[in-house]
Structures are given as C-alpha cells and as structure tokens.
mmCIF file of C-alpha atoms and ligand atoms in Angstrom:
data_model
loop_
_atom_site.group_PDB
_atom_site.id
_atom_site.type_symbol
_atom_site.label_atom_id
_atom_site.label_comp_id
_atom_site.label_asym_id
_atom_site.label_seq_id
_atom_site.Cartn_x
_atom_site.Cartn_y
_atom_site.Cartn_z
ATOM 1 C CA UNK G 1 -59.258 92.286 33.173
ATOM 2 C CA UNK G 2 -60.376 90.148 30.731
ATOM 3 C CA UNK G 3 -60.756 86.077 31.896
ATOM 4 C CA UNK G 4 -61.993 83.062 30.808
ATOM 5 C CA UNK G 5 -65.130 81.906 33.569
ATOM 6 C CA UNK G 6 -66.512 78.584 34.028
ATOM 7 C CA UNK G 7 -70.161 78.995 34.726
ATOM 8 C CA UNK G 8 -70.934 75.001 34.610
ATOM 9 C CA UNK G 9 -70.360 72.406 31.879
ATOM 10 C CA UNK G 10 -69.834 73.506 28.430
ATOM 11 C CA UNK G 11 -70.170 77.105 29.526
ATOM 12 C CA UNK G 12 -67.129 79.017 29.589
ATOM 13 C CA UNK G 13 -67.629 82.738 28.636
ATOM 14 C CA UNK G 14 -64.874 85.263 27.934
ATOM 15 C CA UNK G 15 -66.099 88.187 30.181
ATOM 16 C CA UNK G 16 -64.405 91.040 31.822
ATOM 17 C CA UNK G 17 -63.761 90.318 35.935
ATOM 18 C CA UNK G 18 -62.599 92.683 38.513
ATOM 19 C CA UNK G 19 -58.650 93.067 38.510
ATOM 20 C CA UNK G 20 -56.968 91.165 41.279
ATOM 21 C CA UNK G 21 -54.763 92.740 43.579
ATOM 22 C CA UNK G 22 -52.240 91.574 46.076
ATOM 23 C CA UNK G 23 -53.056 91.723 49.764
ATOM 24 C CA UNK G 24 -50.726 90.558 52.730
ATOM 25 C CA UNK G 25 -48.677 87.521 51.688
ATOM 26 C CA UNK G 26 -50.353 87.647 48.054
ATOM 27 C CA UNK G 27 -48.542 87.872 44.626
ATOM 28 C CA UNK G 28 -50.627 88.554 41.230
ATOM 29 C CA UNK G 29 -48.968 87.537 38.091
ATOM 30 C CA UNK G 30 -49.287 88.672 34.692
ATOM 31 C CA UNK G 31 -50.580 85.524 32.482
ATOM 32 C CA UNK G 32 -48.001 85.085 29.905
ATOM 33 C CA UNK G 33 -49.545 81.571 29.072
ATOM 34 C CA UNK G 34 -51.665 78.703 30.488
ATOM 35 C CA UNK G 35 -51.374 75.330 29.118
ATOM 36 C CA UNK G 36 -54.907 73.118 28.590
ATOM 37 C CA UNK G 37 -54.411 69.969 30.606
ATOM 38 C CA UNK G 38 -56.586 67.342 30.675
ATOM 39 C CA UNK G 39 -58.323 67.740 34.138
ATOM 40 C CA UNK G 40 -59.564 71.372 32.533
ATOM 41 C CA UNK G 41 -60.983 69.885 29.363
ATOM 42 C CA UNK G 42 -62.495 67.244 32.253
ATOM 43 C CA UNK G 43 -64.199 70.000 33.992
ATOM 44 C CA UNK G 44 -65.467 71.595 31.142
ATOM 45 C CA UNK G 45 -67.050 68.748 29.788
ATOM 46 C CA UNK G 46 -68.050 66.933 33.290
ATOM 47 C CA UNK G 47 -68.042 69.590 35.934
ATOM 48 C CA UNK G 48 -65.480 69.080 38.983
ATOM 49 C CA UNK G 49 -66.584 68.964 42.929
ATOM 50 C CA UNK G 50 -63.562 71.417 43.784
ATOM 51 C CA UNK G 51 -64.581 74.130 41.213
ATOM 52 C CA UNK G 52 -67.707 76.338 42.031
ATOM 53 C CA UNK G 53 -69.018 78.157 39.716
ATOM 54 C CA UNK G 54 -68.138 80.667 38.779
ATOM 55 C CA UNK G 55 -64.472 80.185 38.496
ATOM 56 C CA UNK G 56 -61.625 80.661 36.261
ATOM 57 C CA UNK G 57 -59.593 77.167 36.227
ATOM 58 C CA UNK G 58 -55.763 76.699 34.539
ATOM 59 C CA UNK G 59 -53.183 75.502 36.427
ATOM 60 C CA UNK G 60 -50.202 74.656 34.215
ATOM 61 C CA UNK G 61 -49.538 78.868 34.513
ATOM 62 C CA UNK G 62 -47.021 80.539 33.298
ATOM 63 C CA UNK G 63 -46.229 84.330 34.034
ATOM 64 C CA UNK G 64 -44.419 87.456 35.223
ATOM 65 C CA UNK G 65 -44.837 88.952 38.748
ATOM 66 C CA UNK G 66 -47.040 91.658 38.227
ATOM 67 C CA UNK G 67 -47.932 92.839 42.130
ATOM 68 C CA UNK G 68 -46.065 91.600 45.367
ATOM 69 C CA UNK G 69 -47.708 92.084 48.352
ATOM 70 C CA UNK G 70 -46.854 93.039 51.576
ATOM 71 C CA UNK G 71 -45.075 90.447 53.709
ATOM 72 C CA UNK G 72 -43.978 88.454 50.896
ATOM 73 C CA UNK G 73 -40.155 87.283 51.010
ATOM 74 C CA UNK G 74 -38.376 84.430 48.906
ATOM 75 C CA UNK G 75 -36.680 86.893 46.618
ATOM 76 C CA UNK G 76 -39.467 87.414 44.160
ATOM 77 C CA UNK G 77 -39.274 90.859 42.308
ATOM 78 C CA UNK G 78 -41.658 92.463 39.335
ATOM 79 C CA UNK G 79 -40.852 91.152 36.117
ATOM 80 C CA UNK G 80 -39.943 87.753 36.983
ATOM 81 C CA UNK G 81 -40.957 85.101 34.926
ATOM 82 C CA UNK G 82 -42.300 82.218 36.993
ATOM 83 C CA UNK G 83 -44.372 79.367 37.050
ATOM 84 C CA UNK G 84 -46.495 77.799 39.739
ATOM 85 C CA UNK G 85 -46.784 74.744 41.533
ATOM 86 C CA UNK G 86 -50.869 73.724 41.965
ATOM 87 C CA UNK G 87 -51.407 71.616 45.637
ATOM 88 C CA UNK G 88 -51.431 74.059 48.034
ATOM 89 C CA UNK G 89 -51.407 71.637 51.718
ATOM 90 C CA UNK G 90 -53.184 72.397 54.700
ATOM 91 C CA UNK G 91 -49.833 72.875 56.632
ATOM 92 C CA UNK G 92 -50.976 71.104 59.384
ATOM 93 C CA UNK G 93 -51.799 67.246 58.759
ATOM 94 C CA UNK G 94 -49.321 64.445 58.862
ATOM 95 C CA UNK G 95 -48.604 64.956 54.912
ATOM 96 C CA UNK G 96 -47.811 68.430 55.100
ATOM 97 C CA UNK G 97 -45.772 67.814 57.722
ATOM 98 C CA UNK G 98 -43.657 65.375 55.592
ATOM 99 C CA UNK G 99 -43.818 67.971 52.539
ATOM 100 C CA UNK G 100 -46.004 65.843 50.967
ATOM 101 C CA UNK G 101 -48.699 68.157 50.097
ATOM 102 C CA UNK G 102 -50.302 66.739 47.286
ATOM 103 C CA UNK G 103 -51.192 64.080 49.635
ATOM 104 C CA UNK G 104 -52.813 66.416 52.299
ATOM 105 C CA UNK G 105 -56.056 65.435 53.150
ATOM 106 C CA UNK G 106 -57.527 68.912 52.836
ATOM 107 C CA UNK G 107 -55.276 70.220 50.076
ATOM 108 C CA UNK G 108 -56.904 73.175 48.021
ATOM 109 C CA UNK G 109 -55.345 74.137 44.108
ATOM 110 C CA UNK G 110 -54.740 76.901 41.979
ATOM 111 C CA UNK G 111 -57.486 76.570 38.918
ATOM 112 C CA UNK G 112 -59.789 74.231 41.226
ATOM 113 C CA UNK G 113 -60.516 76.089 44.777
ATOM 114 C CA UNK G 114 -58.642 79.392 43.648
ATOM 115 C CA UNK G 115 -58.596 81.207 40.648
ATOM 116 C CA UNK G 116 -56.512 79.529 37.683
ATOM 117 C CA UNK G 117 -54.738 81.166 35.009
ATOM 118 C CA UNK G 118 -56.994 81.383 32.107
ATOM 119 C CA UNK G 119 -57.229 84.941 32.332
ATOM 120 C CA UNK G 120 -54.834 88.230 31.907
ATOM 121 C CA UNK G 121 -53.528 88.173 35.683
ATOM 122 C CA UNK G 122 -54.240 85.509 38.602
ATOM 123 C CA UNK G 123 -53.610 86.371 41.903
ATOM 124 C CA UNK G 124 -51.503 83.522 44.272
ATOM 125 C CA UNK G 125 -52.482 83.294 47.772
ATOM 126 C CA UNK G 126 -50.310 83.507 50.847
ATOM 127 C CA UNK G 127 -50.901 80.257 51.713
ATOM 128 C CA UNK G 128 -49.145 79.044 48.228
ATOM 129 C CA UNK G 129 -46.879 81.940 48.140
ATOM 130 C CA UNK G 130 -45.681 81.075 51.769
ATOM 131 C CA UNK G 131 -45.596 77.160 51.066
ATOM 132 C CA UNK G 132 -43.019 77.684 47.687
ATOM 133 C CA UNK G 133 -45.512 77.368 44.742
ATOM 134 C CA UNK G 134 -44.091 80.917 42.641
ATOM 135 C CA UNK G 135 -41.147 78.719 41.521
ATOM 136 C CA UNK G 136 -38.672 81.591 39.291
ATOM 137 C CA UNK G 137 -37.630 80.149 35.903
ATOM 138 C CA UNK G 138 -35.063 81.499 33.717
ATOM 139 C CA UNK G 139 -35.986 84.548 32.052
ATOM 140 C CA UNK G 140 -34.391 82.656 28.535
ATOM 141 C CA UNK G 141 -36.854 79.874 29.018
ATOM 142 C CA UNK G 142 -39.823 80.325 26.743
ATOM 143 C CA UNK G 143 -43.132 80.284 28.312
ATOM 144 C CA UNK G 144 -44.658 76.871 25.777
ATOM 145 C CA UNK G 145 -41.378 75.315 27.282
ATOM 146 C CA UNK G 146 -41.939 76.411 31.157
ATOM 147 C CA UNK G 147 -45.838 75.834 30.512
ATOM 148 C CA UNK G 148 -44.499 71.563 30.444
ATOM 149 C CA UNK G 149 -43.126 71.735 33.525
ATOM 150 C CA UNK G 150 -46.750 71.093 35.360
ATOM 151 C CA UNK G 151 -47.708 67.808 33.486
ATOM 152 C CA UNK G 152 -43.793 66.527 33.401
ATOM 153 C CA UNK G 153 -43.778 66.920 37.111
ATOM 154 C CA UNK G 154 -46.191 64.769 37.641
ATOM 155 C CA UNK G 155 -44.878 62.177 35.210
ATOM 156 C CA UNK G 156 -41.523 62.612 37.460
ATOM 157 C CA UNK G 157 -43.775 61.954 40.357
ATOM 158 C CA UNK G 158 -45.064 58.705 39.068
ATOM 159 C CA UNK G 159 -41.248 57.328 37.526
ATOM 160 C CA UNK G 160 -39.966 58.374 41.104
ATOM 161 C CA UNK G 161 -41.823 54.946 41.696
ATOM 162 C CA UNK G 162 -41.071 53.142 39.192
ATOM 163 C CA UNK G 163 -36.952 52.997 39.107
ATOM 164 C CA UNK G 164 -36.284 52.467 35.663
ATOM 165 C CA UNK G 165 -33.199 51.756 34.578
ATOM 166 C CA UNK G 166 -30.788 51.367 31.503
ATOM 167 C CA UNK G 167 -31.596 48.646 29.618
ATOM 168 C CA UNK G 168 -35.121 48.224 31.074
ATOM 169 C CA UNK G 169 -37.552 47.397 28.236
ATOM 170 C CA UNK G 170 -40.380 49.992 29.001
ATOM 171 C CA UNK G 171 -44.157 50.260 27.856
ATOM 172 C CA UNK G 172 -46.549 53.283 28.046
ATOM 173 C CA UNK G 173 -50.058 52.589 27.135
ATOM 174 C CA UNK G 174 -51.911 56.051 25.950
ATOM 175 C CA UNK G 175 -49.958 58.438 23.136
ATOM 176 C CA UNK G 176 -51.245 61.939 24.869
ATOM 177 C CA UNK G 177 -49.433 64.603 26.166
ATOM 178 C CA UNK G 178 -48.699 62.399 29.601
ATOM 179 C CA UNK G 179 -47.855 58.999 27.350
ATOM 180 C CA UNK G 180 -45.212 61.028 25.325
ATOM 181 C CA UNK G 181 -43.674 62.726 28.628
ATOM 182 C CA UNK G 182 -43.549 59.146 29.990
ATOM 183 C CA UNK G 183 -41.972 58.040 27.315
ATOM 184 C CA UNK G 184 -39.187 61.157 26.809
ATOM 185 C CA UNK G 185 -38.346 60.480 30.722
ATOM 186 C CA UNK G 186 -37.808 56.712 30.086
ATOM 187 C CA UNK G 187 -36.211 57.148 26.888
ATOM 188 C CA UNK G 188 -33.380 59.269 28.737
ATOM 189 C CA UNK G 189 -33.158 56.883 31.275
ATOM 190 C CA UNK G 190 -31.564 54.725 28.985
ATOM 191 C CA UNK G 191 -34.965 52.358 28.808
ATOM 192 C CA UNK G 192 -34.676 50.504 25.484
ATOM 193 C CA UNK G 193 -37.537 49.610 24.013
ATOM 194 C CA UNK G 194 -39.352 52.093 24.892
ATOM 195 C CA UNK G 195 -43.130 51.461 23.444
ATOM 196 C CA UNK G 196 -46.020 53.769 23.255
ATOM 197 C CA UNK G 197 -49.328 52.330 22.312
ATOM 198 C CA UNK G 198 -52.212 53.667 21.416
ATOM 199 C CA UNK G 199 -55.552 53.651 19.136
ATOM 200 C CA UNK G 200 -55.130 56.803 17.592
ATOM 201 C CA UNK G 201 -52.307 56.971 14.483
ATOM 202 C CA UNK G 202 -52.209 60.746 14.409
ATOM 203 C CA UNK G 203 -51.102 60.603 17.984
ATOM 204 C CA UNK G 204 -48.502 57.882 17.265
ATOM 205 C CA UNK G 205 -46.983 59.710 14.284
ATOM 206 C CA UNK G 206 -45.961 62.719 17.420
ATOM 207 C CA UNK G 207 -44.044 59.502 19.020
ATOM 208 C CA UNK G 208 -41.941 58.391 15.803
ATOM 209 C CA UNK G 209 -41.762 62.526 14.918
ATOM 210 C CA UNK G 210 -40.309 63.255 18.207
ATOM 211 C CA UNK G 211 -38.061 60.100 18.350
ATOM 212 C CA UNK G 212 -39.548 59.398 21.673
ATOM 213 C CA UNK G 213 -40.019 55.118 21.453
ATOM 214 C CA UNK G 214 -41.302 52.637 19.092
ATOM 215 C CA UNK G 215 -45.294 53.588 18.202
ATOM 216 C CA UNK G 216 -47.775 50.957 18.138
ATOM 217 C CA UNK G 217 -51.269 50.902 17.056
ATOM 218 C CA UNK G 218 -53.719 48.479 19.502
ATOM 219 C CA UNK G 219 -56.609 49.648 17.475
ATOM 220 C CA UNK G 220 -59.001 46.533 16.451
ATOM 221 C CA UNK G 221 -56.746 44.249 17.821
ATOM 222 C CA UNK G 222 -55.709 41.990 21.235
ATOM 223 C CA UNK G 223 -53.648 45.065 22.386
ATOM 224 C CA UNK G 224 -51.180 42.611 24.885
ATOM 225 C CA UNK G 225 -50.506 40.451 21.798
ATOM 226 C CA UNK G 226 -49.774 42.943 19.232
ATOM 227 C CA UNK G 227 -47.311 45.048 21.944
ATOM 228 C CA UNK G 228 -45.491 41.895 22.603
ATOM 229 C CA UNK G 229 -45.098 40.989 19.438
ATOM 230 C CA UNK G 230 -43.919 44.566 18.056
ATOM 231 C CA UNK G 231 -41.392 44.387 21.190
ATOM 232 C CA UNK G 232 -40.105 40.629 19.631
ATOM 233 C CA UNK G 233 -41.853 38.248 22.259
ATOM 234 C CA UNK G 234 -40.559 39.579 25.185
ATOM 235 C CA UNK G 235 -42.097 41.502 28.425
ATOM 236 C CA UNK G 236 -41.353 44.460 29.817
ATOM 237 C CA UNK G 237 -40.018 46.127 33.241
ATOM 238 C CA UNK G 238 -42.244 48.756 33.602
ATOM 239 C CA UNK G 239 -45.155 49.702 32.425
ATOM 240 C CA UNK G 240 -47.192 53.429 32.721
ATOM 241 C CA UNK G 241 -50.907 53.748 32.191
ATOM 242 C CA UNK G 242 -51.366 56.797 30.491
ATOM 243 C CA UNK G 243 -54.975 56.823 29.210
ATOM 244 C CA UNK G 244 -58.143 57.083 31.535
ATOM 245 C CA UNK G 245 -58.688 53.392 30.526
ATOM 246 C CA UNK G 246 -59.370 50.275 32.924
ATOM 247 C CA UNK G 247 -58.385 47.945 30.488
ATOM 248 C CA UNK G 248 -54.924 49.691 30.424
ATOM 249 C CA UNK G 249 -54.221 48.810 33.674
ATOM 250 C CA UNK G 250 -55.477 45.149 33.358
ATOM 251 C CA UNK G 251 -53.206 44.766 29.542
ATOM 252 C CA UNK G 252 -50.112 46.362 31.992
ATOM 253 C CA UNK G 253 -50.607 43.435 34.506
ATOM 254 C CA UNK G 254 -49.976 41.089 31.136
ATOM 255 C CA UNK G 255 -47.252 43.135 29.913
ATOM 256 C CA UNK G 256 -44.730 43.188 32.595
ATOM 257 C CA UNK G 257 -42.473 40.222 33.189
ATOM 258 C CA UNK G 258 -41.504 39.123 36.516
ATOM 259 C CA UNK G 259 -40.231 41.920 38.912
ATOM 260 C CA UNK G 260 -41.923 44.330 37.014
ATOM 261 C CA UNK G 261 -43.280 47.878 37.862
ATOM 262 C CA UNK G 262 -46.550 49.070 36.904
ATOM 263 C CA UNK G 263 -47.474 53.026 37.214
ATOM 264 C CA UNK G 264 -51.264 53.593 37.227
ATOM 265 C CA UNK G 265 -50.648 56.888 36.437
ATOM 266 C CA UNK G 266 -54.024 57.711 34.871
ATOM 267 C CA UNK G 267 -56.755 57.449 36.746
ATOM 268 C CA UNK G 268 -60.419 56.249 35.446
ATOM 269 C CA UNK G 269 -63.581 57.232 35.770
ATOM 270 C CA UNK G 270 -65.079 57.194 39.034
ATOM 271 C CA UNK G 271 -68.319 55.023 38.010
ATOM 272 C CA UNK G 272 -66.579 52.237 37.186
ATOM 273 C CA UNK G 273 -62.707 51.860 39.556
ATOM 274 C CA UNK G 274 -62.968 48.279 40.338
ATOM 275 C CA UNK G 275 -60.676 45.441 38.535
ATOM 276 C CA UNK G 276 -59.833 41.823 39.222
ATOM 277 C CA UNK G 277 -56.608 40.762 39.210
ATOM 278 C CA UNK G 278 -55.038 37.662 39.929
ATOM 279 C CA UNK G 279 -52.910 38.579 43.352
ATOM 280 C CA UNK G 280 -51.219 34.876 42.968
ATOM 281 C CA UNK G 281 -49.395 36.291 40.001
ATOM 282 C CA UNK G 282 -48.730 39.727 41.950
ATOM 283 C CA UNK G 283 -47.338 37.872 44.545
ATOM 284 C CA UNK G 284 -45.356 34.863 42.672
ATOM 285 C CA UNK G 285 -43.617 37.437 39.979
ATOM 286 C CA UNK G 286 -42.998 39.706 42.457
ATOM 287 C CA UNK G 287 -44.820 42.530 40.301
ATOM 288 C CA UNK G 288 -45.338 45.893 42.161
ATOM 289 C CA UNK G 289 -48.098 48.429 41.048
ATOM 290 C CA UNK G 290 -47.681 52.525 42.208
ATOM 291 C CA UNK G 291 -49.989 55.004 42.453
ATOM 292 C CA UNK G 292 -49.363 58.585 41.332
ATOM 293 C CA UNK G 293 -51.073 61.811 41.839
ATOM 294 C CA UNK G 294 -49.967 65.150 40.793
ATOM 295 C CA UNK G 295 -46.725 66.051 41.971
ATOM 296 C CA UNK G 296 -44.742 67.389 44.463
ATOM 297 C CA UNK G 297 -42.209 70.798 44.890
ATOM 298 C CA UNK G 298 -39.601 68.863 44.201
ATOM 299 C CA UNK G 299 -40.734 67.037 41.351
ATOM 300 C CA UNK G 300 -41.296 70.715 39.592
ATOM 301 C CA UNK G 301 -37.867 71.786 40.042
ATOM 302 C CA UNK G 302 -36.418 67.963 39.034
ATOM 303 C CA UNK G 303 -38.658 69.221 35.971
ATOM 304 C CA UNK G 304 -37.452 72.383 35.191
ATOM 305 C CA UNK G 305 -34.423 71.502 35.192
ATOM 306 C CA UNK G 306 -35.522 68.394 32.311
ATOM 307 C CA UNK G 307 -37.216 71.254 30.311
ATOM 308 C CA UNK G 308 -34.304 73.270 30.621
ATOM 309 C CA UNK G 309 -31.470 70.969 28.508
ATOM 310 C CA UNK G 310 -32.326 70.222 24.982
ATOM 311 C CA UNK G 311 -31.654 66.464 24.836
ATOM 312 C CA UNK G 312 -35.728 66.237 24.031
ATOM 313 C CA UNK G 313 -38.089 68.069 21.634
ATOM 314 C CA UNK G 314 -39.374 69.874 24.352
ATOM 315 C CA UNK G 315 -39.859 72.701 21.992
ATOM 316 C CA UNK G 316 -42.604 70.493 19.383
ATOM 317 C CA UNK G 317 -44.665 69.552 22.177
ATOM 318 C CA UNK G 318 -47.239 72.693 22.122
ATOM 319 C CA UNK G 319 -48.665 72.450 18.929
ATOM 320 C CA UNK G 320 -51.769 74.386 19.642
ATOM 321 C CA UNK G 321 -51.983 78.166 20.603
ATOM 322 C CA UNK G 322 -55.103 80.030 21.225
ATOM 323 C CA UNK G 323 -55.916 83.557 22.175
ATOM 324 C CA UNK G 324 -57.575 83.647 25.582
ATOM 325 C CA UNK G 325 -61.058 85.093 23.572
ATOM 326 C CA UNK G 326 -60.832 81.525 21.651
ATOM 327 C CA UNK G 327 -60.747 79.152 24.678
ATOM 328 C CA UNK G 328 -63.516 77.332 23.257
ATOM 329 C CA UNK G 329 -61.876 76.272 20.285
ATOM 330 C CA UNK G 330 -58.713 75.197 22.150
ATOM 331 C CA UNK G 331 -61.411 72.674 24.360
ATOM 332 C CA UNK G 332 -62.612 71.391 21.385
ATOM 333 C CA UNK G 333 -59.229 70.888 20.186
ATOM 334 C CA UNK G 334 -58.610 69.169 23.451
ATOM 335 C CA UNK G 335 -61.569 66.981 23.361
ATOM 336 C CA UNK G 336 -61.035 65.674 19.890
ATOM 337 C CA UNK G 337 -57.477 64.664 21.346
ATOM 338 C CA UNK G 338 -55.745 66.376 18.576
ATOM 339 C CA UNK G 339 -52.093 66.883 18.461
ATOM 340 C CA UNK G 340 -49.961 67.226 22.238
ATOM 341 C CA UNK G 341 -49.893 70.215 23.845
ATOM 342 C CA UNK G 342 -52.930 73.014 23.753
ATOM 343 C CA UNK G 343 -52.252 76.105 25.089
ATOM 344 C CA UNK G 344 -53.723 79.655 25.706
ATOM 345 C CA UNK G 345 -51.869 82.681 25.199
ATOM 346 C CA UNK G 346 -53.259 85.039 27.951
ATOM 347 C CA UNK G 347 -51.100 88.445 26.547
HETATM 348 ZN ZN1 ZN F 401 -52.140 69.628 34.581
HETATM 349 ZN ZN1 ZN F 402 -52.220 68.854 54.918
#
C-alpha cells in the first residue's frame, strides 16, 4: 500500500509499505481521509520524542473497516465508516482506571507510537480496539465533516472546564482551526460577544465568513487594549488561548474580569514555559485558569454529535484537500497557516 513515511524532519516520502493486516483483537481500516492537525505539521518541522522514525503519523482518521480480526466484538462490521479516538491508556494506572486516558502516565497514540493514517489503510491495535477508540459514525456523515471531530473534541475537552454560559462575554486569542472551533462551541452556548483575535486578517475574514464571533486584528498594536476596546470597555468571562503563544496566556490574565475562566488550551514551546503572574489578582478576582490536553471518549462522541446538526458551518471548515502523493504541499500549506482545515484524501 501506498503511505506517507516520516523519516525525520522535513522528510516525508510517499513510498510503498507492506499492507497491514489484522491479527487477534486488531482492526485495519481503509483511509477514506486524514485531516493535517497541527501537532503533524509540528513533527514534520521539529521532530516529536513519541514518533521514531520511520513512521507514518495522522491521527484525525477517518475510514471504513477494511479487516476485523479475530476476537474483536463491539459490533463493528466491513464497510463501516468510522473514526478513531488517538490516547490509547495503559489500562492499569490510576487515570485509566478513572477513564481518563489521555491523562495516563504511559499513554501511547495512533500517528505518534503506532501507525497514523496518512496512508491507504492503518491498522488499530487491540489495545485501542478493546479500550473504544473505532467510534462508528453515520454512514451520511461526510468524511471532511467526521475528519473535525478529533480537534473539536479536544476543544470540548478544554470548555468542559470552562462553564460558559449564555450571556457570558467570551474571548479566544488565535484565529486557527482550534480558535474558530472555540469560538463555534461558545457561540452556541449562547456566549455573546464572542471575540476572536488574531494577527493574521486572512484568518479573521474565516471568523466574520463563518459568522462565528466578532474578528479582531492585534497586529502592531497593545493586543489587551485594542480587544477591550472592540468589545466596548468591558472584560470578559472566559477566555481560550488558542495560539502556541506565551503572551496569549499573559493578555488572557488582563482580559478576564473578576470570576473569570481562562483555558490554556494551547500549549507553548517547551524552551521557554515559564510566566509571572500576579497570584494576588488570581486570588482577589477569584480568576481560575484550566489546563487541557487532548480529549477524552466522551468528549468524541459529545463531538460527533456537534458535527452532526447543522447549526454551524461545519461543512466550510476543510478548505484544503490533497492527494496522499502531495502531502508535502498540504505541510506547506499548513505551515504558512493558510486557510482552516488541511486535509489528505487517502482514496
Ligand atoms: Zn489533532
Ligand atoms: Zn494509564
């Protein structure tokens, strides 16, 4: 079969792999499409401790059962369309035992420690088979809509924190593919204003396009100021951090008003984690800041079910498709941070 391979950073070649097939407990699925998220344009570009290569990476997969194997029950049959949850969990530690698995201290993924789905067919192990990760999806559901439920779950990880209500006035800093999910969920919610800000107008013109929140530009300017003034002087109830920026999370500290709820939701880089913050104004405004990494079961089928009604343009948000032999154009479609959603048609 033909598959996309990571040998190291800024080498992916389009080469011809041995087919996978299923052994006890295994399922292989046919690729019908795997979405570009931003950890794989990360790993292309930076190399990532959990993927050895080589390896094929692509998580946000979405598919038909091709090959059940032995052993395998939970009512999947050949022809299904599916999708699949990442985290695998040890099973074992305190986490897994609270079905928290994408806090497991030894967790493993699909498209990180197992083969992802930029290729024709990826092969699930029993471990992720057995834990719930082949999730079925209607067979109506088409696979650039299915291929959001990955990245939305998360985002539906992170508001799961943050409460918002109607009436809330909302901020999302970072206009990506993550900002504008962000800003659909909080939008629904009944959030009003809901502002995105970012640097970037092409990216802002998706946010008016879509109808998703009130777009505003931070470039060459005190980015706190200018949001508080587009939102008429007043601060917000919750704020999300959707760009790999530290000065995100310190402009969301300044943003929020007093019981307000901050999602660092992005993380930054690794070099440089550490901010200051003045705890007296943590403590006196009674301001809470969450944590939020990738998602959970749940959270996918809380998404599915959000990609499944029509009351966003779910349908506008993947507005890049590449054939699996041009991977390397949809990474440097990726990197240039053009448009939302990239992703690779694997038929
Ligand atoms: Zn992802
Ligand atoms: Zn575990």
């Amino acid at each position: 079969m033909k598959a996309a391979v990571y040998h190291g950073i800024r080498d992916v070649r389009v080469q011809d792999v041995p087919m996978p097939s299923a052994g006890p407990g295994e399922v292989v699925l046919r690729v019908l499409l795997c979405a570009v998220c931003g950890t794989d344009k990360r790993i292309f570009t930076h190399g990532q401790k959990n993927v050895v290569p080589p390896a094929i990476t692509g998580h946000e997969i979405v598919g038909t059962v091709h090959q059940i194997g032995p052993g395998v029950d939970g009512g999947l049959r050949a022809g299904q369309k599916v999708i699949v949850a990442t985290v695998v969990g040890c099973g074992r530690c305190v986490y897994c035992r609270r079905k928290q698995y994408n806090l497991c201290d030894s967790f493993t993924a699909l498209g990180y420690d197992y083969a992802g789905g930029f290729a024709e067919y990826v092969k699930i192990p029993a471990n992720a088979v057995a834990q719930g990760n082949v999730i079925a999806i209607p067979g109506s559901m088409s696979p650039e809509r299915a291929a959001l439920v990955e990245p939305l779950s998360c985002c539906l990880n992170g508001q799961e924190y943050l409460g918002a209500q109607p009436g809330d006035r909302a901020v999302i800093l970072g206009a990506g593919p993550i900002g504008l999910m962000h800003a659909g969920i909080l939008k629904a919610r009944g959030c009003q204003p809901v502002i995105v800000a970012d640097m970037v107008d092409e990216r802002l013109a998706y946010v008016r396009e879509f109808g998703l929140g009130q777009p505003v530009n931070t470039a060459g300017a005190e980015a706190v100021e200018r949001i508080l003034e587009a939102g008429g002087g007043e601060k917000f109830d919750v704020a999300v951090t959707a760009c790999a920026v530290k000065a995100a999370q310190a402009d969301a500290l300044r943003l929020v008003r007093k019981k307000g709820r901050i999602s660092f939701f992005a993380g930054i880089p690794k070099d440089d984690p550490i901010l200051a913050i003045d705890t007296n104004h943590i403590h006196y405004s009674e301001i809470s800041i969450f944590g939020c990494f990738a998602s959970n079961l749940q959270h996918y089928h809380q998404a599915l079910e959000m990609v499944s009604r029509d009351d966003l343009p779910w349908d506008r948000f993947v507005t890049h498709k590449f054939k699996l032999d041009d991977i390397l154009r949809a990474y440097a479609v990726v990197e240039a941070g053009q448009g939302i959603k990239t992703v690779i048609d694997c038929q």
